[in-house]
Amino acid sequence: MKKEITSRPLEIIADLNGISLKSITEHFKLYEGYVKKTNEIRNKLETVDKSLANAAYSEIGELKRQESFALDGVKLHEIYFGILGGDGKVAGRMAEMIIRDFGSIENWIADMTASGLSARGWVITSYDFAEKIVRNYSADAHNVGIIAGTVPLIALDVYEHAYFMDYGVNRKGYIEAFFKNLNWQKIDAIAKEYGL
Ligand code: FE
């Protein structure tokens, strides 16, 4: 059974439009920390005493709880860093799906922005395989707010660590910069992995 995961390399090598390389490289270290913790937890799960399982407190309970936090932290950051570094020019299959389901890119941006200003962790544009639609969902932590049966395609990190270095408390300025740096070809590549 393959249980260890490895960090993806950071492909951003220069300042983005409104987001500094320093902020990105510091942020990336948090992602690498989640990879490390996921592996540490998975290794401990190999030998933990399952007979002591208990919902109030047990070692396996805590490991399982933190596994979902660490691994969602890995997966969401991989989307986030993977889709930045572009010129923000909206084009392609995902853009068409967003226009179909939101009415326009402007509507989607307005919904992402309001969601981002009111969330405590993430805003995620997901595709729902049951409803066959694209929607934005807020997540107050890596492992809180993910909707079953959906796949995340665009992830906007709104934790303070994502923007305080460049923007202080001006989260809106950071969110505006996020859209200017999206690589829509990379977003389409993620959608393609799911056959969308
Ligand atoms: Fe983050």
CSV table of N, CA and C and ligand atoms in Angstrom, one decimal, residues 27 30-31 34 77 80-81 121-122 142 157-159 161-162, ligand 1:
chain,number,residue,atom,x,y,z
A,27,HIS,N,4.4,31.0,2.4
A,27,HIS,CA,3.2,30.3,2.4
A,27,HIS,C,3.4,28.8,2.0
A,30,LEU,N,4.2,26.3,4.6
A,30,LEU,CA,3.0,25.7,5.3
A,30,LEU,C,2.5,24.5,4.6
A,31,TYR,N,2.4,24.6,3.3
A,31,TYR,CA,2.0,23.4,2.5
A,31,TYR,C,2.9,22.2,2.7
A,34,TYR,N,2.2,20.5,5.8
A,34,TYR,CA,1.0,19.6,5.8
A,34,TYR,C,1.4,18.2,5.1
A,77,HIS,N,-4.0,23.4,-1.1
A,77,HIS,CA,-2.8,24.2,-1.4
A,77,HIS,C,-2.3,23.8,-2.8
A,80,TYR,N,-4.3,25.6,-5.2
A,80,TYR,CA,-4.1,27.1,-5.1
A,80,TYR,C,-2.7,27.5,-5.8
A,81,PHE,N,-1.6,26.8,-5.4
A,81,PHE,CA,-0.3,27.2,-6.0
A,81,PHE,C,-0.3,26.8,-7.5
A,121,GLY,N,-11.3,30.3,5.9
A,121,GLY,CA,-10.2,29.4,5.4
A,121,GLY,C,-10.1,29.4,3.9
A,122,TRP,N,-11.1,29.0,3.2
A,122,TRP,CA,-11.1,28.8,1.8
A,122,TRP,C,-12.4,29.2,1.1
A,142,HIS,N,-9.5,23.6,6.5
A,142,HIS,CA,-9.2,22.7,5.4
A,142,HIS,C,-10.2,21.6,5.3
A,157,ASP,N,-7.3,30.7,-1.1
A,157,ASP,CA,-6.9,30.6,0.3
A,157,ASP,C,-7.2,32.0,0.9
A,158,VAL,N,-8.0,32.1,1.9
A,158,VAL,CA,-8.3,33.4,2.6
A,158,VAL,C,-7.8,33.4,4.0
A,159,TYR,N,-7.0,32.4,4.4
A,159,TYR,CA,-6.4,32.4,5.7
A,159,TYR,C,-5.5,33.7,5.8
A,161,HIS,N,-2.6,34.1,6.7
A,161,HIS,CA,-1.2,33.8,6.2
A,161,HIS,C,-1.0,34.0,4.7
A,162,ALA,N,-2.1,34.0,4.0
A,162,ALA,CA,-2.0,34.1,2.5
A,162,ALA,C,-1.8,35.5,2.1
B,1,FE,FE,-2.6,28.5,3.1
